[in-house]
Amino acid sequence: MQKKNKTISLKTNSGSFELDVKEATVGPNVIDLKRLYSQTGLFTFDPSYSATASCESYITYIDGNEGILEYRGYPIEQLAELSTYLEVAYLLFNGELPSENSLEDFRANVKANMVIPQQTKKLFEGLDKDSHPMAMLTTAMASLSSIYHDEIDIKNHEDQKKFFFNVLGKTPILVASIFNHRNQTNIGQYHEELSYSENILSLFFGGNGEYKIDPVFAKALDILMILHADHEQNCSTSSVRLTGSSGTNPYASIAAGVAALWGPAHGGANEAVVKMFGEIGNKDNIPKYIAKAKDKNDRFRLMGFGHRVYKNFDPRATIIREECHKVLNAMENDDDPMFELAQELEQIALKDEYFIERNLYPNVDFYSGIIYQAMGIPKEMFTVMFALARTLGWATHWCEMQSQPSLKIGRPRQLYLGEQRRDYIAIDQR
Ligand code: CMC
């Protein structure tokens, strides 16, 4: 519940102004700057939005100093341990935990949408099997807007719900189609008795009818999906919100989120991390790469390290590191060289002044690839796996935003530093 507004005074050369302060349930309050320009003639300058709250939201809370992440108020540690991805999906979308019956209805609604249209199936034929899976996902997601458009009233709650279930049902099929298109294999079957994450494994690997789902992999995948489900106003979610604020097609908004996630500073980091481990090769080379990461003349960064918000630790990385142990132990591969290299790299970096001073810690992307790789998912697919899980967060934010009466088109301003000229001469006279 939002509390009563306070005010703050701002002194400028032209006078003193009162600005409202909006109070958060928990976490930093915000200064309401909506009237700043009309009152003072000034804009604010915050190019990467590191000090700007772009919206009001009830979905996810992060305390970066304390390493806290909560979905609808529940700590991520509890959800990862005790919940399932679909239960978390219900929670994010509805704001409350489900009863057994309501979860069953929810699951049936998702399942009813786990089929992709013929046009989308055909689309893959036109995509090179070696093109990047995130390029394929951006295209495939955007293509849904060519099918689901005319009948959607984005302000209608029932239509929002239809979109939510449709995108939650279809994304696993799109992602599994991409995986199988790359491998030129057949997509597996959906099985009624399997969980959402078990079905994802079945769709990926079950096409030849011989795949047996390992419960350790299924549990690990479900945990990864929960951890990646939402992260409040990150780059991709903000892209979905900004795109959606114009009233455009919701699938086109999600495609914008997929495109934003692809970059190595965001979800693309999980692929970049495993590439980096390969480049480092063995533990002896770690000091060389630490030195490169610290060298300001070198563009190399320690991938999977650092975060805009977390300045102590990323709670998701802690859970994933633990899950790596479980998965590799179950595979009797405790001394997996990549995992050993990753842990050694983490230990060395965490003792280094450069990383200590800048509060740089492993983030969600540092260890996740080790689990995906153990499951047989190649590194080029890692960011697609992230997108598969995050689609839930994107769709939830899109629905929240469309339901908010305060929604206006997003339109930042700028600090103009270019020329202003009055000496134009027609081309034939120059
Ligand atoms: N390796 C080396 N130095 C780093 C790193 C890194 N991974 N991350 C930040 N720094 C340094 C940076 O050079 C700067 O140093 P200085 O103050 O001397 O100029 C300082 O730390 C602050 O960095 P910043 O770039 O201003 O911080 P930011 O909040 O803008 O960037 C980040 C956050 C995640 C983009 C960045 O830490 C990074 O590039 N990390 C590697 C890529 C990565 O793992 N991305 C995944 C993020 S988590 C999942 C997700 O968002 O999807």
Short mmCIF file of C-alpha atoms and ligand atoms in Angstrom, two decimals:
data_model
loop_
_atom_site.label_atom_id
_atom_site.label_comp_id
_atom_site.label_asym_id
_atom_site.label_seq_id
_atom_site.Cartn_x
_atom_site.Cartn_y
_atom_site.Cartn_z
CA MET A 1 0.00 0.00 0.00
CA GLN A 2 1.30 3.40 -0.88
CA LYS A 3 1.69 5.91 1.97
CA LYS A 4 0.83 9.64 2.02
CA ASN A 5 3.02 12.01 0.04
CA LYS A 6 5.69 14.20 1.63
CA THR A 7 7.43 17.08 -0.14
CA ILE A 8 10.99 18.18 -0.72
CA SER A 9 12.25 21.70 -1.57
CA LEU A 10 14.39 22.36 -4.59
CA LYS A 11 16.28 25.64 -4.84
CA THR A 12 17.19 26.89 -8.30
CA ASN A 13 18.35 30.30 -9.57
CA SER A 14 14.74 31.20 -10.31
CA GLY A 15 13.32 30.26 -6.94
CA SER A 16 12.39 27.51 -4.54
CA PHE A 17 9.97 24.73 -5.53
CA GLU A 18 8.09 22.06 -3.61
CA LEU A 19 8.25 18.60 -5.12
CA ASP A 20 6.19 15.62 -3.93
CA VAL A 21 7.97 12.61 -2.49
CA LYS A 22 6.20 9.32 -3.12
CA GLU A 23 6.80 6.74 -0.44
CA ALA A 24 7.65 3.13 -1.26
CA THR A 25 6.29 0.20 0.75
CA VAL A 26 9.93 -0.72 1.31
CA GLY A 27 13.10 0.64 -0.27
CA PRO A 28 13.96 4.16 -1.44
CA ASN A 29 11.22 6.76 -1.80
CA VAL A 30 11.12 8.77 -5.02
CA ILE A 31 10.89 12.46 -5.85
CA ASP A 32 7.97 13.08 -8.18
CA LEU A 33 9.42 15.13 -11.02
CA LYS A 34 6.38 15.19 -13.29
CA ARG A 35 5.91 18.94 -12.78
CA LEU A 36 9.63 19.81 -12.63
CA TYR A 37 9.87 21.16 -16.16
CA SER A 38 6.68 23.21 -16.01
CA GLN A 39 7.78 24.66 -12.66
CA THR A 40 11.49 25.22 -13.29
CA GLY A 41 12.13 24.91 -17.04
CA LEU A 42 14.73 22.22 -16.23
CA PHE A 43 15.00 18.54 -17.10
CA THR A 44 16.96 15.92 -15.15
CA PHE A 45 19.99 14.17 -16.66
CA ASP A 46 20.22 10.45 -15.93
CA PRO A 47 21.31 8.73 -19.15
CA SER A 48 21.30 5.13 -17.91
CA TYR A 49 18.32 5.70 -15.59
CA SER A 50 20.43 4.68 -12.58
CA ALA A 51 18.61 7.17 -10.34
CA THR A 52 15.22 7.17 -12.06
CA ALA A 53 12.09 5.22 -11.12
CA SER A 54 10.29 4.86 -14.44
CA CYS A 55 7.03 3.46 -13.06
CA GLU A 56 5.10 2.27 -10.02
CA SER A 57 5.10 -1.51 -9.70
CA TYR A 58 3.75 -4.12 -7.29
CA ILE A 59 5.62 -7.13 -8.72
CA THR A 60 9.28 -7.44 -7.68
CA TYR A 61 11.43 -5.83 -5.02
CA ILE A 62 15.24 -5.71 -4.98
CA ASP A 63 17.52 -4.38 -2.25
CA GLY A 64 20.89 -4.30 -3.96
CA ASN A 65 22.88 -3.51 -0.83
CA GLU A 66 21.47 -6.41 1.14
CA GLY A 67 21.26 -8.90 -1.74
CA ILE A 68 17.47 -9.21 -1.42
CA LEU A 69 15.17 -10.25 -4.26
CA GLU A 70 11.45 -10.78 -3.66
CA TYR A 71 8.56 -11.66 -5.97
CA ARG A 72 5.27 -10.23 -4.65
CA GLY A 73 6.98 -9.96 -1.27
CA TYR A 74 8.27 -13.55 -1.06
CA PRO A 75 12.07 -14.03 -0.80
CA ILE A 76 13.62 -15.69 -3.84
CA GLU A 77 15.38 -18.27 -1.64
CA GLN A 78 12.02 -19.62 -0.41
CA LEU A 79 10.50 -19.65 -3.88
CA ALA A 80 13.53 -21.45 -5.37
CA GLU A 81 13.46 -24.05 -2.64
CA LEU A 82 9.75 -24.69 -2.17
CA SER A 83 7.90 -23.52 -5.27
CA THR A 84 7.63 -24.49 -8.93
CA TYR A 85 7.96 -22.23 -11.95
CA LEU A 86 4.23 -22.39 -12.70
CA GLU A 87 3.40 -21.57 -9.09
CA VAL A 88 5.72 -18.56 -9.36
CA ALA A 89 4.01 -17.64 -12.64
CA TYR A 90 0.66 -17.71 -10.85
CA LEU A 91 2.09 -15.64 -8.01
CA LEU A 92 3.63 -13.01 -10.29
CA PHE A 93 0.52 -12.67 -12.42
CA ASN A 94 -2.15 -12.80 -9.67
CA GLY A 95 -0.19 -11.36 -6.75
CA GLU A 96 -1.11 -14.27 -4.46
CA LEU A 97 -0.03 -17.90 -4.06
CA PRO A 98 -2.41 -20.39 -5.69
CA SER A 99 -4.50 -23.12 -4.08
CA GLU A 100 -4.03 -26.59 -5.61
CA ASN A 101 -7.21 -26.16 -7.67
CA SER A 102 -6.42 -22.69 -8.94
CA LEU A 103 -2.91 -23.82 -9.90
CA GLU A 104 -4.43 -26.72 -11.83
CA ASP A 105 -6.71 -24.31 -13.76
CA PHE A 106 -3.74 -22.05 -14.40
CA ARG A 107 -1.68 -24.98 -15.70
CA ALA A 108 -4.55 -26.04 -17.98
CA ASN A 109 -4.71 -22.52 -19.41
CA VAL A 110 -0.97 -22.51 -20.14
CA LYS A 111 -1.11 -26.00 -21.59
CA ALA A 112 -4.03 -25.12 -23.89
CA ASN A 113 -1.71 -22.60 -25.56
CA MET A 114 1.30 -24.90 -25.97
CA VAL A 115 1.01 -25.13 -29.71
CA ILE A 116 2.38 -22.77 -32.32
CA PRO A 117 0.56 -21.68 -35.47
CA GLN A 118 1.43 -23.25 -38.81
CA GLN A 119 2.78 -19.89 -40.07
CA THR A 120 5.30 -19.75 -37.21
CA LYS A 121 6.40 -23.35 -37.82
CA LYS A 122 7.01 -22.45 -41.46
CA LEU A 123 8.96 -19.36 -40.43
CA PHE A 124 11.83 -21.51 -39.16
CA GLU A 125 12.27 -23.00 -42.65
CA GLY A 126 13.29 -19.52 -43.79
CA LEU A 127 15.83 -19.05 -40.99
CA ASP A 128 19.36 -20.34 -41.39
CA LYS A 129 19.87 -23.12 -38.83
CA ASP A 130 23.23 -21.56 -37.91
CA SER A 131 21.84 -18.08 -37.26
CA HIS A 132 22.00 -17.00 -33.65
CA PRO A 133 19.14 -18.49 -31.59
CA MET A 134 18.36 -15.05 -30.14
CA ALA A 135 17.91 -13.72 -33.69
CA MET A 136 15.51 -16.61 -34.29
CA LEU A 137 13.62 -15.94 -31.05
CA THR A 138 13.30 -12.20 -31.73
CA THR A 139 11.90 -13.01 -35.18
CA ALA A 140 9.61 -15.80 -33.99
CA MET A 141 8.23 -13.72 -31.11
CA ALA A 142 7.60 -10.74 -33.38
CA SER A 143 5.90 -13.06 -35.88
CA LEU A 144 3.20 -13.84 -33.30
CA SER A 145 2.09 -10.23 -33.67
CA SER A 146 1.25 -10.94 -37.31
CA ILE A 147 -1.20 -13.61 -36.13
CA TYR A 148 -2.58 -12.16 -32.88
CA HIS A 149 -3.36 -8.54 -33.55
CA ASP A 150 -6.80 -7.45 -34.74
CA GLU A 151 -8.76 -9.15 -31.98
CA ILE A 152 -6.69 -7.77 -29.06
CA ASP A 153 -8.01 -4.87 -27.02
CA ILE A 154 -4.97 -4.11 -24.86
CA LYS A 155 -7.06 -2.35 -22.21
CA ASN A 156 -9.41 -5.29 -21.78
CA HIS A 157 -8.45 -7.48 -18.81
CA GLU A 158 -9.66 -10.68 -20.46
CA ASP A 159 -7.58 -9.93 -23.57
CA GLN A 160 -4.56 -9.21 -21.38
CA LYS A 161 -5.08 -12.59 -19.71
CA LYS A 162 -5.38 -14.33 -23.08
CA PHE A 163 -2.12 -12.74 -24.17
CA PHE A 164 -0.42 -13.77 -20.90
CA PHE A 165 -1.41 -17.44 -21.23
CA ASN A 166 -0.71 -17.50 -24.94
CA VAL A 167 2.82 -16.20 -24.58
CA LEU A 168 3.53 -18.44 -21.56
CA GLY A 169 2.32 -21.48 -23.50
CA LYS A 170 3.96 -20.68 -26.80
CA THR A 171 7.43 -19.56 -25.71
CA PRO A 172 8.59 -23.08 -24.69
CA ILE A 173 7.47 -24.36 -28.10
CA LEU A 174 9.26 -21.51 -29.90
CA VAL A 175 12.44 -22.11 -27.92
CA ALA A 176 12.35 -25.90 -28.37
CA SER A 177 11.68 -25.37 -32.11
CA ILE A 178 14.79 -23.17 -32.29
CA PHE A 179 16.88 -25.81 -30.49
CA ASN A 180 15.66 -28.56 -32.82
CA HIS A 181 15.95 -26.39 -35.92
CA ARG A 182 19.61 -25.77 -35.08
CA ASN A 183 20.21 -29.48 -34.61
CA GLN A 184 17.94 -30.49 -37.50
CA THR A 185 16.13 -32.84 -35.12
CA ASN A 186 12.45 -33.33 -34.32
CA ILE A 187 10.80 -31.47 -31.50
CA GLY A 188 9.55 -33.74 -28.67
CA GLN A 189 6.04 -34.16 -27.34
CA TYR A 190 4.15 -32.40 -24.56
CA HIS A 191 3.14 -34.87 -21.83
CA GLU A 192 0.18 -34.14 -19.58
CA GLU A 193 1.74 -35.73 -16.49
CA LEU A 194 4.98 -33.72 -16.72
CA SER A 195 5.73 -30.37 -15.07
CA TYR A 196 6.39 -27.21 -17.13
CA SER A 197 10.18 -27.64 -16.87
CA GLU A 198 10.06 -31.41 -17.49
CA ASN A 199 8.05 -30.68 -20.60
CA ILE A 200 10.67 -28.20 -21.76
CA LEU A 201 13.33 -30.94 -21.52
CA SER A 202 10.98 -33.35 -23.31
CA LEU A 203 10.32 -30.83 -26.11
CA PHE A 204 14.05 -30.18 -26.49
CA PHE A 205 15.41 -33.71 -26.40
CA GLY A 206 12.47 -36.09 -26.68
CA GLY A 207 11.97 -36.03 -30.44
CA ASN A 208 13.48 -39.48 -31.01
CA GLY A 209 11.36 -41.06 -28.27
CA GLU A 210 14.40 -42.28 -26.35
CA TYR A 211 15.07 -39.42 -23.94
CA LYS A 212 14.65 -40.10 -20.21
CA ILE A 213 14.14 -36.99 -18.09
CA ASP A 214 16.66 -36.80 -15.26
CA PRO A 215 14.81 -35.45 -12.18
CA VAL A 216 17.96 -33.59 -11.08
CA PHE A 217 18.04 -31.70 -14.40
CA ALA A 218 14.30 -31.03 -14.24
CA LYS A 219 14.59 -29.60 -10.72
CA ALA A 220 17.67 -27.54 -11.65
CA LEU A 221 15.92 -26.15 -14.75
CA ASP A 222 12.85 -25.24 -12.70
CA ILE A 223 15.05 -23.40 -10.19
CA LEU A 224 16.88 -21.55 -12.98
CA MET A 225 13.53 -20.59 -14.48
CA ILE A 226 12.28 -19.27 -11.13
CA LEU A 227 15.47 -17.26 -10.57
CA HIS A 228 15.28 -15.69 -14.04
CA ALA A 229 11.51 -15.06 -14.02
CA ASP A 230 11.60 -11.39 -13.13
CA HIS A 231 13.99 -8.65 -12.05
CA GLU A 232 11.93 -5.46 -11.97
CA GLN A 233 12.93 -2.59 -14.31
CA ASN A 234 16.01 -4.09 -15.99
CA CYS A 235 16.98 -3.22 -19.57
CA SER A 236 14.73 -5.78 -21.30
CA THR A 237 11.70 -5.26 -19.04
CA SER A 238 12.05 -1.50 -19.45
CA SER A 239 12.21 -2.08 -23.21
CA VAL A 240 8.97 -4.06 -23.04
CA ARG A 241 7.34 -1.30 -20.99
CA LEU A 242 8.63 1.54 -23.14
CA THR A 243 7.62 -0.23 -26.36
CA GLY A 244 4.25 -1.21 -24.88
CA SER A 245 3.58 2.31 -23.66
CA SER A 246 2.83 3.38 -27.23
CA GLY A 247 -0.09 0.94 -27.29
CA THR A 248 1.61 -1.37 -29.76
CA ASN A 249 0.94 -5.09 -30.14
CA PRO A 250 1.98 -7.00 -26.95
CA TYR A 251 3.94 -9.70 -28.83
CA ALA A 252 5.90 -6.92 -30.56
CA SER A 253 6.64 -5.48 -27.10
CA ILE A 254 7.92 -8.86 -25.89
CA ALA A 255 10.05 -9.14 -29.04
CA ALA A 256 11.63 -5.80 -28.04
CA GLY A 257 12.43 -7.37 -24.66
CA VAL A 258 14.04 -10.40 -26.32
CA ALA A 259 16.17 -8.10 -28.49
CA ALA A 260 17.31 -6.09 -25.46
CA LEU A 261 18.14 -9.21 -23.47
CA TRP A 262 20.51 -10.48 -26.16
CA GLY A 263 23.27 -7.96 -25.39
CA PRO A 264 26.31 -9.15 -23.40
CA ALA A 265 25.82 -6.48 -20.71
CA HIS A 266 22.43 -8.10 -19.99
CA GLY A 267 21.21 -11.67 -20.63
CA GLY A 268 23.83 -12.32 -23.31
CA ALA A 269 26.38 -12.45 -20.50
CA ASN A 270 25.64 -16.14 -19.79
CA GLU A 271 26.90 -17.12 -23.24
CA ALA A 272 29.83 -14.71 -22.96
CA VAL A 273 30.82 -16.22 -19.59
CA VAL A 274 31.23 -19.71 -21.00
CA LYS A 275 33.11 -18.32 -24.00
CA MET A 276 35.37 -16.51 -21.52
CA PHE A 277 35.97 -19.70 -19.50
CA GLY A 278 36.99 -21.39 -22.76
CA GLU A 279 39.35 -18.51 -23.57
CA ILE A 280 40.94 -18.57 -20.10
CA GLY A 281 41.41 -22.31 -20.54
CA ASN A 282 42.95 -23.24 -17.22
CA LYS A 283 43.56 -21.88 -13.73
CA ASP A 284 47.12 -20.79 -14.51
CA ASN A 285 45.78 -18.14 -16.87
CA ILE A 286 43.41 -16.54 -14.34
CA PRO A 287 45.84 -13.79 -13.17
CA LYS A 288 46.36 -12.73 -16.79
CA TYR A 289 42.61 -12.34 -17.34
CA ILE A 290 42.10 -10.57 -14.01
CA ALA A 291 44.77 -8.09 -15.12
CA LYS A 292 43.02 -7.66 -18.48
CA ALA A 293 39.70 -6.98 -16.73
CA LYS A 294 41.35 -4.27 -14.65
CA ASP A 295 43.19 -2.68 -17.58
CA LYS A 296 41.18 0.37 -18.71
CA ASN A 297 42.87 0.23 -22.13
CA ASP A 298 41.52 -3.27 -22.68
CA ARG A 299 37.80 -3.70 -23.48
CA PHE A 300 37.77 -7.12 -21.76
CA ARG A 301 35.48 -7.38 -18.72
CA LEU A 302 35.03 -10.27 -16.36
CA MET A 303 31.73 -11.53 -17.74
CA GLY A 304 29.15 -12.65 -15.18
CA PHE A 305 30.63 -10.15 -12.72
CA GLY A 306 29.14 -6.87 -11.55
CA HIS A 307 25.60 -5.58 -11.42
CA ARG A 308 23.90 -2.21 -11.64
CA VAL A 309 21.81 -2.91 -8.53
CA TYR A 310 23.49 -5.65 -6.46
CA LYS A 311 26.45 -4.19 -4.59
CA ASN A 312 27.05 -6.96 -2.06
CA PHE A 313 26.02 -10.22 -3.71
CA ASP A 314 23.48 -11.44 -6.21
CA PRO A 315 21.25 -13.91 -4.31
CA ARG A 316 20.55 -15.76 -7.56
CA ALA A 317 24.26 -16.50 -8.10
CA THR A 318 24.52 -18.02 -4.61
CA ILE A 319 21.60 -20.38 -5.33
CA ILE A 320 22.92 -21.29 -8.78
CA ARG A 321 26.41 -22.07 -7.45
CA GLU A 322 24.82 -24.47 -4.95
CA GLU A 323 22.71 -26.00 -7.72
CA CYS A 324 25.86 -26.53 -9.85
CA HIS A 325 27.25 -28.69 -7.03
CA LYS A 326 24.06 -30.77 -6.92
CA VAL A 327 23.86 -31.27 -10.69
CA LEU A 328 27.55 -32.12 -11.13
CA ASN A 329 27.50 -34.37 -8.07
CA ALA A 330 24.52 -36.30 -9.47
CA MET A 331 26.49 -36.69 -12.70
CA GLU A 332 29.52 -37.88 -10.68
CA ASN A 333 31.39 -35.00 -12.23
CA ASP A 334 32.32 -33.05 -9.08
CA ASP A 335 35.65 -32.04 -10.52
CA ASP A 336 34.18 -30.56 -13.71
CA PRO A 337 37.08 -28.41 -14.98
CA MET A 338 34.85 -25.50 -16.00
CA PHE A 339 33.17 -25.33 -12.58
CA GLU A 340 36.56 -25.53 -10.86
CA LEU A 341 37.88 -22.74 -13.05
CA ALA A 342 34.79 -20.61 -12.34
CA GLN A 343 35.10 -21.05 -8.57
CA GLU A 344 38.81 -20.28 -8.59
CA LEU A 345 38.19 -17.19 -10.73
CA GLU A 346 35.49 -16.03 -8.31
CA GLN A 347 37.78 -16.53 -5.29
CA ILE A 348 40.70 -14.65 -6.87
CA ALA A 349 38.51 -11.77 -8.07
CA LEU A 350 36.78 -11.41 -4.70
CA LYS A 351 40.14 -10.94 -2.98
CA ASP A 352 41.35 -8.37 -5.50
CA GLU A 353 41.26 -4.66 -4.49
CA TYR A 354 39.87 -3.63 -7.89
CA PHE A 355 36.78 -5.85 -7.52
CA ILE A 356 36.40 -5.11 -3.79
CA GLU A 357 36.49 -1.32 -4.29
CA ARG A 358 33.88 -1.47 -7.04
CA ASN A 359 31.62 -4.01 -5.30
CA LEU A 360 31.87 -6.47 -8.17
CA TYR A 361 30.47 -9.95 -7.43
CA PRO A 362 29.32 -12.89 -9.54
CA ASN A 363 25.87 -12.27 -10.98
CA VAL A 364 23.10 -14.62 -12.16
CA ASP A 365 24.98 -15.33 -15.40
CA PHE A 366 28.27 -16.50 -13.87
CA TYR A 367 27.31 -20.10 -13.05
CA SER A 368 24.08 -20.76 -14.97
CA GLY A 369 25.82 -21.91 -18.17
CA ILE A 370 27.55 -24.73 -16.32
CA ILE A 371 24.15 -26.25 -15.53
CA TYR A 372 22.73 -25.69 -19.01
CA GLN A 373 25.83 -27.24 -20.54
CA ALA A 374 25.52 -30.28 -18.25
CA MET A 375 21.94 -30.73 -19.56
CA GLY A 376 23.16 -30.74 -23.15
CA ILE A 377 22.11 -27.18 -24.00
CA PRO A 378 24.80 -25.40 -26.07
CA LYS A 379 26.11 -21.95 -25.11
CA GLU A 380 24.42 -20.19 -28.05
CA MET A 381 21.08 -21.22 -26.50
CA PHE A 382 21.81 -19.89 -22.99
CA THR A 383 20.30 -16.44 -23.52
CA VAL A 384 17.28 -18.05 -25.15
CA MET A 385 16.82 -20.06 -21.92
CA PHE A 386 16.99 -16.78 -20.00
CA ALA A 387 14.36 -15.29 -22.34
CA LEU A 388 12.14 -18.34 -21.92
CA ALA A 389 12.04 -17.74 -18.16
CA ARG A 390 11.91 -13.92 -18.34
CA THR A 391 8.93 -13.93 -20.73
CA LEU A 392 6.88 -14.43 -17.57
CA GLY A 393 8.23 -11.20 -16.05
CA TRP A 394 7.86 -9.27 -19.30
CA ALA A 395 4.25 -10.40 -19.78
CA THR A 396 3.39 -9.64 -16.14
CA HIS A 397 4.87 -6.14 -16.38
CA TRP A 398 3.07 -5.52 -19.67
CA CYS A 399 -0.26 -6.51 -18.09
CA GLU A 400 0.41 -4.42 -14.97
CA MET A 401 1.30 -1.41 -17.08
CA GLN A 402 -1.75 -1.66 -19.34
CA SER A 403 -3.99 -1.83 -16.26
CA GLN A 404 -2.56 1.34 -14.73
CA PRO A 405 -4.74 4.40 -15.40
CA SER A 406 -1.64 6.61 -15.11
CA LEU A 407 -0.04 5.00 -18.20
CA LYS A 408 1.27 7.52 -20.74
CA ILE A 409 3.59 6.97 -23.66
CA GLY A 410 7.23 6.82 -22.48
CA ARG A 411 9.16 9.75 -23.89
CA PRO A 412 12.46 10.79 -22.27
CA ARG A 413 14.01 14.17 -23.00
CA GLN A 414 17.62 14.99 -23.88
CA LEU A 415 20.45 17.41 -23.29
CA TYR A 416 20.98 18.85 -26.77
CA LEU A 417 24.64 19.57 -27.52
CA GLY A 418 24.50 19.93 -31.30
CA GLU A 419 24.64 23.04 -33.48
CA GLN A 420 21.92 25.60 -34.09
CA ARG A 421 22.40 27.19 -37.52
CA ARG A 422 20.72 29.99 -39.46
CA ASP A 423 23.04 30.12 -42.54
CA TYR A 424 21.40 27.56 -44.87
CA ILE A 425 22.38 27.98 -48.55
CA ALA A 426 20.51 26.08 -51.30
CA ILE A 427 22.52 23.18 -52.80
CA ASP A 428 22.94 24.76 -56.25
CA GLN A 429 24.39 27.92 -54.67
CA ARG A 430 27.01 26.27 -52.41
N1 CMC B 1 34.83 -6.51 -15.12
C1 CMC B 1 35.69 -5.49 -14.87
N2 CMC B 1 35.35 -4.29 -14.44
C2 CMC B 1 34.05 -4.06 -14.26
C3 CMC B 1 33.08 -5.04 -14.48
C4 CMC B 1 33.49 -6.31 -14.93
N3 CMC B 1 32.62 -7.27 -15.15
N4 CMC B 1 31.86 -4.53 -14.22
C5 CMC B 1 32.05 -3.27 -13.84
N5 CMC B 1 33.37 -2.98 -13.85
C6 CMC B 1 33.99 -1.71 -13.44
C7 CMC B 1 33.85 -0.63 -14.51
O1 CMC B 1 34.92 -0.66 -15.41
C8 CMC B 1 33.81 0.61 -13.67
O2 CMC B 1 35.11 0.90 -13.25
P1 CMC B 1 35.59 2.45 -13.08
O3 CMC B 1 34.72 3.00 -11.99
O4 CMC B 1 37.02 2.37 -12.73
O5 CMC B 1 35.35 3.09 -14.42
C9 CMC B 1 33.04 0.16 -12.41
O6 CMC B 1 33.28 -1.24 -12.31
C10 CMC B 1 31.54 0.41 -12.48
O7 CMC B 1 31.06 -0.22 -13.66
P2 CMC B 1 29.89 0.32 -14.57
O8 CMC B 1 30.09 -0.19 -15.96
O9 CMC B 1 29.77 1.81 -14.40
O10 CMC B 1 28.64 -0.36 -13.86
P3 CMC B 1 27.22 -0.54 -14.47
O11 CMC B 1 26.28 -0.59 -13.34
O12 CMC B 1 26.96 0.49 -15.53
O13 CMC B 1 27.30 -1.96 -15.21
C11 CMC B 1 27.20 -4.26 -15.69
C12 CMC B 1 26.77 -3.14 -14.73
C13 CMC B 1 26.48 -5.53 -15.28
C14 CMC B 1 26.77 -3.91 -17.12
C15 CMC B 1 28.73 -4.44 -15.62
O14 CMC B 1 29.10 -4.81 -14.32
C16 CMC B 1 29.25 -5.45 -16.63
O15 CMC B 1 29.52 -5.09 -17.78
N6 CMC B 1 29.39 -6.76 -16.23
C17 CMC B 1 29.76 -7.79 -17.15
C18 CMC B 1 28.59 -8.22 -17.99
C19 CMC B 1 27.58 -9.01 -17.18
O16 CMC B 1 27.91 -9.95 -16.46
N7 CMC B 1 26.28 -8.70 -17.37
C20 CMC B 1 25.18 -9.40 -16.70
C21 CMC B 1 24.50 -8.54 -15.69
S1 CMC B 1 23.42 -9.46 -14.59
C22 CMC B 1 22.20 -10.18 -15.56
C23 CMC B 1 21.38 -9.28 -16.39
O17 CMC B 1 21.27 -8.08 -16.21
O18 CMC B 1 20.77 -9.80 -17.30
#
